[in-house]
Tab-separated table of C-alpha atoms in Angstrom:
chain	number	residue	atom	x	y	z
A	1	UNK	CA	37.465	42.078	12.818
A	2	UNK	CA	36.947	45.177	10.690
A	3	UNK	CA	36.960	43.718	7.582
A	4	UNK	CA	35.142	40.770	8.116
A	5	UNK	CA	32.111	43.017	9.434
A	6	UNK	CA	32.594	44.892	6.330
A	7	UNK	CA	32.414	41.838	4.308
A	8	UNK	CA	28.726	41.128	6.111
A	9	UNK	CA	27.523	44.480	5.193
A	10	UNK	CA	28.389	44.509	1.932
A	11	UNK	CA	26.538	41.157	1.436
A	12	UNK	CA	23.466	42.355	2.754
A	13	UNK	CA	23.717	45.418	0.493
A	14	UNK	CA	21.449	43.781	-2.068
A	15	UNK	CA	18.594	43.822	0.469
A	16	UNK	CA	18.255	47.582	0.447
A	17	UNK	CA	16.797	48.489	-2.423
A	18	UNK	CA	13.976	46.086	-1.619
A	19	UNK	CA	13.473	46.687	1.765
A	20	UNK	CA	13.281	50.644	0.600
A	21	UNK	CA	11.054	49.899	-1.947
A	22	UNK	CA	8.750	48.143	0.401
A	23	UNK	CA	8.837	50.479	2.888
A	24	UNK	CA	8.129	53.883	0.774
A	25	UNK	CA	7.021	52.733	-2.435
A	26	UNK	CA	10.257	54.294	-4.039
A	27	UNK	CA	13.202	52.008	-5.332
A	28	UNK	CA	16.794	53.266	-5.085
A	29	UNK	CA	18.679	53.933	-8.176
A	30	UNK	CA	22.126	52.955	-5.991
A	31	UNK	CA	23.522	51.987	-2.468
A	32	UNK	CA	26.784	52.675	-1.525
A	33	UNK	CA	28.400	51.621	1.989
A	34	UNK	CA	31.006	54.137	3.297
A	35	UNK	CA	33.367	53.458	5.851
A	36	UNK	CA	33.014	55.018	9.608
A	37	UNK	CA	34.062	57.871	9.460
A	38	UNK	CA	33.656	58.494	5.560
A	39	UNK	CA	30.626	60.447	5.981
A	40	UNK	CA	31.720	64.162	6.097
A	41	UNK	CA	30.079	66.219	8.643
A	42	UNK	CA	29.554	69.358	10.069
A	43	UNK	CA	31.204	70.385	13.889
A	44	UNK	CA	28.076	70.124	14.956
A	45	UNK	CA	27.631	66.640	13.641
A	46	UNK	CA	25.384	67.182	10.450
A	47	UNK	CA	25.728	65.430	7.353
A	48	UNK	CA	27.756	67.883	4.770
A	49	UNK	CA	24.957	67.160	2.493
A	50	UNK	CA	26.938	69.139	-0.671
A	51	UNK	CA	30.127	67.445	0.008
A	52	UNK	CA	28.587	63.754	0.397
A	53	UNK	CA	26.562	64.677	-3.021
A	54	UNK	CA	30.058	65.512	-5.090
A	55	UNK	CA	32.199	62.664	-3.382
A	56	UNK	CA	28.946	60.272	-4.605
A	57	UNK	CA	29.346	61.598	-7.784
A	58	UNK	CA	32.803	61.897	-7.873
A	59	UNK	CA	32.472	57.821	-6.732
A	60	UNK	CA	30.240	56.975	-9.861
A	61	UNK	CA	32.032	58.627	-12.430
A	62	UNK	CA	35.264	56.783	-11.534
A	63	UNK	CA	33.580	53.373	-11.321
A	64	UNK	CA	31.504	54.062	-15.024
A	65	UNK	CA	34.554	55.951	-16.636
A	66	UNK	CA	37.512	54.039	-14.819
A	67	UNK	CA	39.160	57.203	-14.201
């Protein structure tokens, strides 16, 4: 089920920033999980880098300002 392996990875989520840490000495501010799919990319299949930056910000302005 879709949502129940969605459920799983969102508890697990609070790992990250550890494991990160651990791994390169550098903890992460935030960690978001995006749907398949929700990761805009190129036609060649690269990560629209620009795009993913202002729909990340666009994500934590709505959840600080409630707009």
């Amino acid at each position: 089920d879709g949502q129940a392996g969605w459920n799983q990875a969102e508890a697990h989520v609070e790992r990250v920033p550890g494991i990160v840490s651990m791994a390169t000495g550098v903890l992460p501010d935030d960690v978001q999980l995006w749907p398949r799919g929700g990761i805009p990319l190129t036609t060649s299949g690269k990560t629209r880098r620009n795009h993913c930056r202002d729909l990340y910000l666009r994500s934590t302005h709505e959840a600080t300002d409630g707009s």
